């Protein structure tokens, strides 16, 4: 049995968010320990964990799969991104896992869909419209963004983003499986929004992430245009400072070197990620992106360092 998910009641401490996209959690989820039998290593102190000996296909068939998947959600949200090597999971199983990960973590998706349909997904795709095909070939033909030798910017750091933050119901979790990759290059980096928050002075605007109850920074260089309530000049200065915290702090980042059939699962509410376009060979993969709740601020929430009892 998994922990009960209760309907969240309104609170005078909560500001912002979207009434149509709220978490169903009355308190942060607690880790039950169902993943303790699997070996893992934390790749940096603040973000990234790699498990060995786990197959998503086995989790989906397990008698206590709900509990394991819920603990997976807690772990992904706390560590930002989790890596699994050499997975034999199919696109349909990725969809199933993504839906259950979102549902069991307490997210309340719209009734029409639990997974995001990206506007660039090809119609009548053989994988279905809820699977985004990541393809270097399509990117070269104008089907995506690349930053190497760009006529817009030669800074690779302009690629940092979180997925679909432009949507009224943004993403909670995403998972990517790479099944064709270059002999070298093509790494992906993630950065921790929790750690970026912990480096801010208290006056900066912050948001709560429901699964952990930890404060994070929720901005997206590609889509965040203006902070309400301040002048345009002030907004530009604040946003640039936040973007710099993400891109210029390598100790708040983790870099993952892919092997064939590896999977990364991350929390879009509390991380950013960026691809590395340093290769010329083919690189392809499949991505599933579930819908979560809109970000909001809770004045009673804690930062990651506060919650873990670490020094600020």
GROMACS .gro file of C-alpha atoms in nm:
model
  312
    1UNK     CA    1   0.000   0.000   0.000
    2UNK     CA    2   0.119   0.347  -0.077
    3UNK     CA    3   0.081   0.643   0.151
    4UNK     CA    4  -0.259   0.812   0.116
    5UNK     CA    5  -0.277   1.122  -0.099
    6UNK     CA    6  -0.512   1.375   0.050
    7UNK     CA    7  -0.683   1.674  -0.103
    8UNK     CA    8  -0.488   1.987  -0.024
    9UNK     CA    9  -0.685   2.254   0.159
   10UNK     CA   10  -0.640   2.622   0.090
   11UNK     CA   11  -0.385   2.801   0.305
   12UNK     CA   12  -0.321   3.167   0.371
   13UNK     CA   13   0.052   3.092   0.345
   14UNK     CA   14   0.029   2.986  -0.021
   15UNK     CA   15   0.046   3.239  -0.304
   16UNK     CA   16   0.028   3.192  -0.679
   17UNK     CA   17  -0.018   2.865  -0.860
   18UNK     CA   18  -0.303   2.749  -1.080
   19UNK     CA   19  -0.630   2.625  -0.922
   20UNK     CA   20  -0.670   2.386  -1.216
   21UNK     CA   21  -0.326   2.236  -1.157
   22UNK     CA   22  -0.266   2.181  -0.787
   23UNK     CA   23  -0.097   1.903  -0.597
   24UNK     CA   24  -0.320   1.661  -0.404
   25UNK     CA   25  -0.065   1.636  -0.123
   26UNK     CA   26  -0.153   1.764   0.222
   27UNK     CA   27   0.213   1.728   0.324
   28UNK     CA   28   0.539   1.629   0.153
   29UNK     CA   29   0.572   1.262   0.059
   30UNK     CA   30   0.793   1.048   0.281
   31UNK     CA   31   1.035   0.790   0.145
   32UNK     CA   32   0.940   0.437   0.261
   33UNK     CA   33   1.269   0.261   0.187
   34UNK     CA   34   1.152   0.032  -0.094
   35UNK     CA   35   1.460   0.119  -0.303
   36UNK     CA   36   1.712   0.049  -0.027
   37UNK     CA   37   1.800  -0.295  -0.164
   38UNK     CA   38   1.938  -0.142  -0.484
   39UNK     CA   39   2.292  -0.008  -0.505
   40UNK     CA   40   2.326   0.359  -0.587
   41UNK     CA   41   2.578   0.640  -0.594
   42UNK     CA   42   2.515   1.012  -0.558
   43UNK     CA   43   2.706   1.176  -0.842
   44UNK     CA   44   2.744   1.514  -0.667
   45UNK     CA   45   2.653   1.636  -0.317
   46UNK     CA   46   2.350   1.833  -0.439
   47UNK     CA   47   2.213   1.668  -0.755
   48UNK     CA   48   2.214   1.337  -0.939
   49UNK     CA   49   2.188   0.971  -0.837
   50UNK     CA   50   2.264   0.656  -1.036
   51UNK     CA   51   2.107   0.320  -0.947
   52UNK     CA   52   2.241  -0.017  -1.055
   53UNK     CA   53   2.043  -0.337  -1.084
   54UNK     CA   54   1.707  -0.169  -1.151
   55UNK     CA   55   1.494  -0.236  -1.458
   56UNK     CA   56   1.179  -0.029  -1.508
   57UNK     CA   57   1.013  -0.334  -1.663
   58UNK     CA   58   1.062  -0.524  -1.335
   59UNK     CA   59   0.922  -0.236  -1.132
   60UNK     CA   60   0.607  -0.223  -1.345
   61UNK     CA   61   0.550  -0.597  -1.287
   62UNK     CA   62   0.628  -0.591  -0.915
   63UNK     CA   63   0.354  -0.667  -0.660
   64UNK     CA   64   0.444  -0.350  -0.471
   65UNK     CA   65   0.503  -0.141  -0.783
   66UNK     CA   66   0.295   0.151  -0.653
   67UNK     CA   67   0.514   0.187  -0.345
   68UNK     CA   68   0.836   0.154  -0.544
   69UNK     CA   69   0.723   0.410  -0.802
   70UNK     CA   70   0.615   0.651  -0.530
   71UNK     CA   71   0.955   0.616  -0.364
   72UNK     CA   72   1.108   0.672  -0.705
   73UNK     CA   73   0.916   0.999  -0.730
   74UNK     CA   74   1.043   1.110  -0.389
   75UNK     CA   75   1.400   1.019  -0.482
   76UNK     CA   76   1.386   1.195  -0.819
   77UNK     CA   77   1.240   1.506  -0.658
   78UNK     CA   78   1.501   1.510  -0.381
   79UNK     CA   79   1.803   1.431  -0.599
   80UNK     CA   80   1.676   1.625  -0.903
   81UNK     CA   81   1.765   1.357  -1.158
   82UNK     CA   82   1.809   0.978  -1.140
   83UNK     CA   83   1.999   0.770  -1.396
   84UNK     CA   84   1.935   0.405  -1.490
   85UNK     CA   85   2.172   0.218  -1.719
   86UNK     CA   86   2.088  -0.018  -2.006
   87UNK     CA   87   1.708  -0.027  -1.980
   88UNK     CA   88   1.499  -0.266  -2.190
   89UNK     CA   89   1.184  -0.055  -2.150
   90UNK     CA   90   0.956   0.009  -2.451
   91UNK     CA   91   0.797   0.346  -2.539
   92UNK     CA   92   0.460   0.218  -2.409
   93UNK     CA   93   0.618   0.113  -2.081
   94UNK     CA   94   0.781   0.454  -2.058
   95UNK     CA   95   0.436   0.611  -2.094
   96UNK     CA   96   0.293   0.383  -1.826
   97UNK     CA   97   0.578   0.455  -1.586
   98UNK     CA   98   0.559   0.829  -1.648
   99UNK     CA   99   0.185   0.841  -1.583
  100UNK     CA  100   0.213   0.640  -1.261
  101UNK     CA  101   0.511   0.841  -1.139
  102UNK     CA  102   0.309   1.161  -1.175
  103UNK     CA  103  -0.013   1.019  -1.029
  104UNK     CA  104   0.149   0.846  -0.731
  105UNK     CA  105   0.341   1.162  -0.643
  106UNK     CA  106   0.011   1.344  -0.592
  107UNK     CA  107  -0.017   1.553  -0.905
  108UNK     CA  108  -0.363   1.641  -1.032
  109UNK     CA  109  -0.352   1.636  -1.409
  110UNK     CA  110  -0.631   1.762  -1.634
  111UNK     CA  111  -0.879   1.488  -1.724
  112UNK     CA  112  -0.799   1.514  -2.094
  113UNK     CA  113  -0.440   1.394  -2.063
  114UNK     CA  114  -0.175   1.293  -1.813
  115UNK     CA  115   0.119   1.324  -2.050
  116UNK     CA  116   0.225   1.626  -2.249
  117UNK     CA  117   0.186   1.640  -2.626
  118UNK     CA  118   0.467   1.860  -2.753
  119UNK     CA  119   0.368   2.107  -3.029
  120UNK     CA  120   0.665   1.987  -3.240
  121UNK     CA  121   0.565   1.619  -3.221
  122UNK     CA  122   0.485   1.483  -3.565
  123UNK     CA  123   0.122   1.397  -3.629
  124UNK     CA  124   0.051   1.026  -3.671
  125UNK     CA  125   0.388   0.932  -3.522
  126UNK     CA  126   0.428   0.556  -3.493
  127UNK     CA  127   0.517   0.603  -3.125
  128UNK     CA  128   0.207   0.811  -3.052
  129UNK     CA  129   0.176   1.182  -2.985
  130UNK     CA  130   0.283   1.149  -2.618
  131UNK     CA  131   0.633   1.033  -2.710
  132UNK     CA  132   0.872   1.307  -2.821
  133UNK     CA  133   1.141   1.177  -3.053
  134UNK     CA  134   1.476   1.342  -2.984
  135UNK     CA  135   1.670   1.335  -3.310
  136UNK     CA  136   1.990   1.510  -3.412
  137UNK     CA  137   1.894   1.454  -3.776
  138UNK     CA  138   1.566   1.644  -3.732
  139UNK     CA  139   1.743   1.919  -3.539
  140UNK     CA  140   1.981   1.975  -3.827
  141UNK     CA  141   1.677   2.011  -4.056
  142UNK     CA  142   1.520   2.272  -3.831
  143UNK     CA  143   1.321   2.044  -3.602
  144UNK     CA  144   1.486   2.159  -3.283
  145UNK     CA  145   1.746   2.382  -3.125
  146UNK     CA  146   2.122   2.354  -3.161
  147UNK     CA  147   2.374   2.603  -3.029
  148UNK     CA  148   2.705   2.493  -3.176
  149UNK     CA  149   2.808   2.739  -3.447
  150UNK     CA  150   2.476   2.920  -3.410
  151UNK     CA  151   2.428   3.258  -3.574
  152UNK     CA  152   2.240   3.367  -3.260
  153UNK     CA  153   2.487   3.272  -2.988
  154UNK     CA  154   2.811   3.078  -2.952
  155UNK     CA  155   2.749   3.024  -2.579
  156UNK     CA  156   2.642   2.666  -2.505
  157UNK     CA  157   2.492   2.795  -2.181
  158UNK     CA  158   2.197   2.952  -2.364
  159UNK     CA  159   2.046   2.603  -2.384
  160UNK     CA  160   1.963   2.569  -2.014
  161UNK     CA  161   1.588   2.518  -1.963
  162UNK     CA  162   1.314   2.320  -1.792
  163UNK     CA  163   1.059   2.146  -2.011
  164UNK     CA  164   0.730   2.312  -2.116
  165UNK     CA  165   0.732   2.583  -1.848
  166UNK     CA  166   0.525   2.790  -2.094
  167UNK     CA  167   0.221   2.565  -2.040
  168UNK     CA  168  -0.060   2.656  -1.793
  169UNK     CA  169  -0.005   2.306  -1.652
  170UNK     CA  170   0.374   2.261  -1.666
  171UNK     CA  171   0.567   1.939  -1.630
  172UNK     CA  172   0.648   1.756  -1.309
  173UNK     CA  173   0.862   1.466  -1.432
  174UNK     CA  174   1.032   1.379  -1.759
  175UNK     CA  175   1.222   1.074  -1.871
  176UNK     CA  176   1.456   1.033  -2.166
  177UNK     CA  177   1.596   0.714  -2.315
  178UNK     CA  178   1.887   0.741  -2.558
  179UNK     CA  179   1.908   0.448  -2.800
  180UNK     CA  180   2.148   0.582  -3.062
  181UNK     CA  181   2.443   0.800  -2.974
  182UNK     CA  182   2.775   0.927  -3.104
  183UNK     CA  183   3.103   0.759  -3.012
  184UNK     CA  184   3.187   1.058  -2.796
  185UNK     CA  185   3.006   1.375  -2.694
  186UNK     CA  186   2.635   1.442  -2.657
  187UNK     CA  187   2.638   1.461  -2.278
  188UNK     CA  188   2.346   1.618  -2.089
  189UNK     CA  189   2.380   1.844  -1.785
  190UNK     CA  190   2.131   1.915  -1.507
  191UNK     CA  191   2.139   2.195  -1.247
  192UNK     CA  192   1.966   2.206  -0.909
  193UNK     CA  193   1.702   2.470  -0.844
  194UNK     CA  194   1.722   2.387  -0.473
  195UNK     CA  195   2.092   2.473  -0.463
  196UNK     CA  196   2.037   2.791  -0.663
  197UNK     CA  197   1.771   2.895  -0.410
  198UNK     CA  198   2.008   2.828  -0.121
  199UNK     CA  199   2.249   3.078  -0.276
  200UNK     CA  200   1.990   3.357  -0.283
  201UNK     CA  201   1.930   3.625  -0.026
  202UNK     CA  202   1.585   3.597   0.143
  203UNK     CA  203   1.443   3.887  -0.057
  204UNK     CA  204   1.434   3.692  -0.382
  205UNK     CA  205   1.109   3.542  -0.502
  206UNK     CA  206   1.097   3.161  -0.458
  207UNK     CA  207   0.854   2.881  -0.519
  208UNK     CA  208   0.762   2.560  -0.335
  209UNK     CA  209   0.789   2.217  -0.492
  210UNK     CA  210   0.515   2.000  -0.347
  211UNK     CA  211   0.666   1.649  -0.332
  212UNK     CA  212   0.960   1.751  -0.111
  213UNK     CA  213   0.830   2.073   0.043
  214UNK     CA  214   1.164   2.237  -0.045
  215UNK     CA  215   1.199   2.580  -0.197
  216UNK     CA  216   1.335   2.610  -0.549
  217UNK     CA  217   1.381   2.874  -0.817
  218UNK     CA  218   1.147   2.838  -1.115
  219UNK     CA  219   1.262   3.041  -1.415
  220UNK     CA  220   1.332   2.944  -1.774
  221UNK     CA  221   1.569   3.145  -1.989
  222UNK     CA  222   1.379   3.053  -2.303
  223UNK     CA  223   1.034   3.154  -2.179
  224UNK     CA  224   1.059   3.377  -1.869
  225UNK     CA  225   1.029   3.730  -2.002
  226UNK     CA  226   0.930   3.951  -1.709
  227UNK     CA  227   0.888   3.950  -1.331
  228UNK     CA  228   0.562   4.117  -1.235
  229UNK     CA  229   0.562   4.397  -0.981
  230UNK     CA  230   0.901   4.546  -1.072
  231UNK     CA  231   1.021   4.761  -1.359
  232UNK     CA  232   1.147   4.605  -1.680
  233UNK     CA  233   1.503   4.712  -1.595
  234UNK     CA  234   1.479   4.559  -1.248
  235UNK     CA  235   1.328   4.243  -1.392
  236UNK     CA  236   1.610   4.209  -1.645
  237UNK     CA  237   1.874   4.244  -1.374
  238UNK     CA  238   1.709   3.990  -1.143
  239UNK     CA  239   1.647   3.735  -1.418
  240UNK     CA  240   2.002   3.767  -1.551
  241UNK     CA  241   2.136   3.709  -1.200
  242UNK     CA  242   1.922   3.396  -1.162
  243UNK     CA  243   2.029   3.268  -1.504
  244UNK     CA  244   2.393   3.330  -1.407
  245UNK     CA  245   2.349   3.129  -1.088
  246UNK     CA  246   2.232   2.836  -1.298
  247UNK     CA  247   2.496   2.851  -1.569
  248UNK     CA  248   2.803   2.969  -1.375
  249UNK     CA  249   2.795   2.732  -1.076
  250UNK     CA  250   2.935   2.397  -1.188
  251UNK     CA  251   2.909   2.272  -0.828
  252UNK     CA  252   2.529   2.292  -0.858
  253UNK     CA  253   2.534   2.078  -1.174
  254UNK     CA  254   2.577   1.715  -1.275
  255UNK     CA  255   2.697   1.597  -1.618
  256UNK     CA  256   2.587   1.260  -1.754
  257UNK     CA  257   2.768   1.061  -2.021
  258UNK     CA  258   2.516   0.840  -2.199
  259UNK     CA  259   2.550   0.478  -2.302
  260UNK     CA  260   2.304   0.302  -2.530
  261UNK     CA  261   1.959   0.248  -2.371
  262UNK     CA  262   2.034   0.457  -2.062
  263UNK     CA  263   1.745   0.648  -1.906
  264UNK     CA  264   1.739   0.974  -1.711
  265UNK     CA  265   1.435   1.071  -1.503
  266UNK     CA  266   1.423   1.424  -1.368
  267UNK     CA  267   1.198   1.671  -1.190
  268UNK     CA  268   1.122   1.970  -1.413
  269UNK     CA  269   0.999   2.178  -1.118
  270UNK     CA  270   1.336   2.188  -0.943
  271UNK     CA  271   1.600   2.137  -1.214
  272UNK     CA  272   1.718   2.274  -1.544
  273UNK     CA  273   1.899   2.076  -1.811
  274UNK     CA  274   2.088   2.135  -2.133
  275UNK     CA  275   2.217   1.922  -2.416
  276UNK     CA  276   2.573   1.935  -2.546
  277UNK     CA  277   2.599   1.977  -2.922
  278UNK     CA  278   2.960   1.870  -2.966
  279UNK     CA  279   2.913   1.583  -3.209
  280UNK     CA  280   2.836   1.522  -3.576
  281UNK     CA  281   2.711   1.163  -3.558
  282UNK     CA  282   2.348   1.057  -3.510
  283UNK     CA  283   2.191   1.084  -3.165
  284UNK     CA  284   1.830   0.974  -3.107
  285UNK     CA  285   1.606   0.904  -2.811
  286UNK     CA  286   1.251   0.901  -2.679
  287UNK     CA  287   1.113   1.137  -2.416
  288UNK     CA  288   0.801   1.123  -2.201
  289UNK     CA  289   0.691   1.434  -2.013
  290UNK     CA  290   0.410   1.419  -1.757
  291UNK     CA  291   0.192   1.710  -1.645
  292UNK     CA  292   0.207   1.829  -1.285
  293UNK     CA  293   0.103   2.131  -1.088
  294UNK     CA  294   0.176   2.499  -1.141
  295UNK     CA  295   0.454   2.641  -0.920
  296UNK     CA  296   0.357   2.843  -0.616
  297UNK     CA  297   0.504   3.002  -0.303
  298UNK     CA  298   0.448   2.881   0.054
  299UNK     CA  299   0.591   3.105   0.325
  300UNK     CA  300   0.613   2.809   0.566
  301UNK     CA  301   0.826   2.593   0.338
  302UNK     CA  302   1.197   2.525   0.390
  303UNK     CA  303   1.499   2.522   0.168
  304UNK     CA  304   1.681   2.197   0.089
  305UNK     CA  305   1.965   2.279   0.326
  306UNK     CA  306   1.723   2.370   0.605
  307UNK     CA  307   1.524   2.049   0.558
  308UNK     CA  308   1.838   1.832   0.563
  309UNK     CA  309   1.986   2.019   0.857
  310UNK     CA  310   2.280   2.147   0.657
  311UNK     CA  311   2.441   2.483   0.702
  312UNK     CA  312   2.333   2.760   0.469
   0.00000   0.00000   0.00000
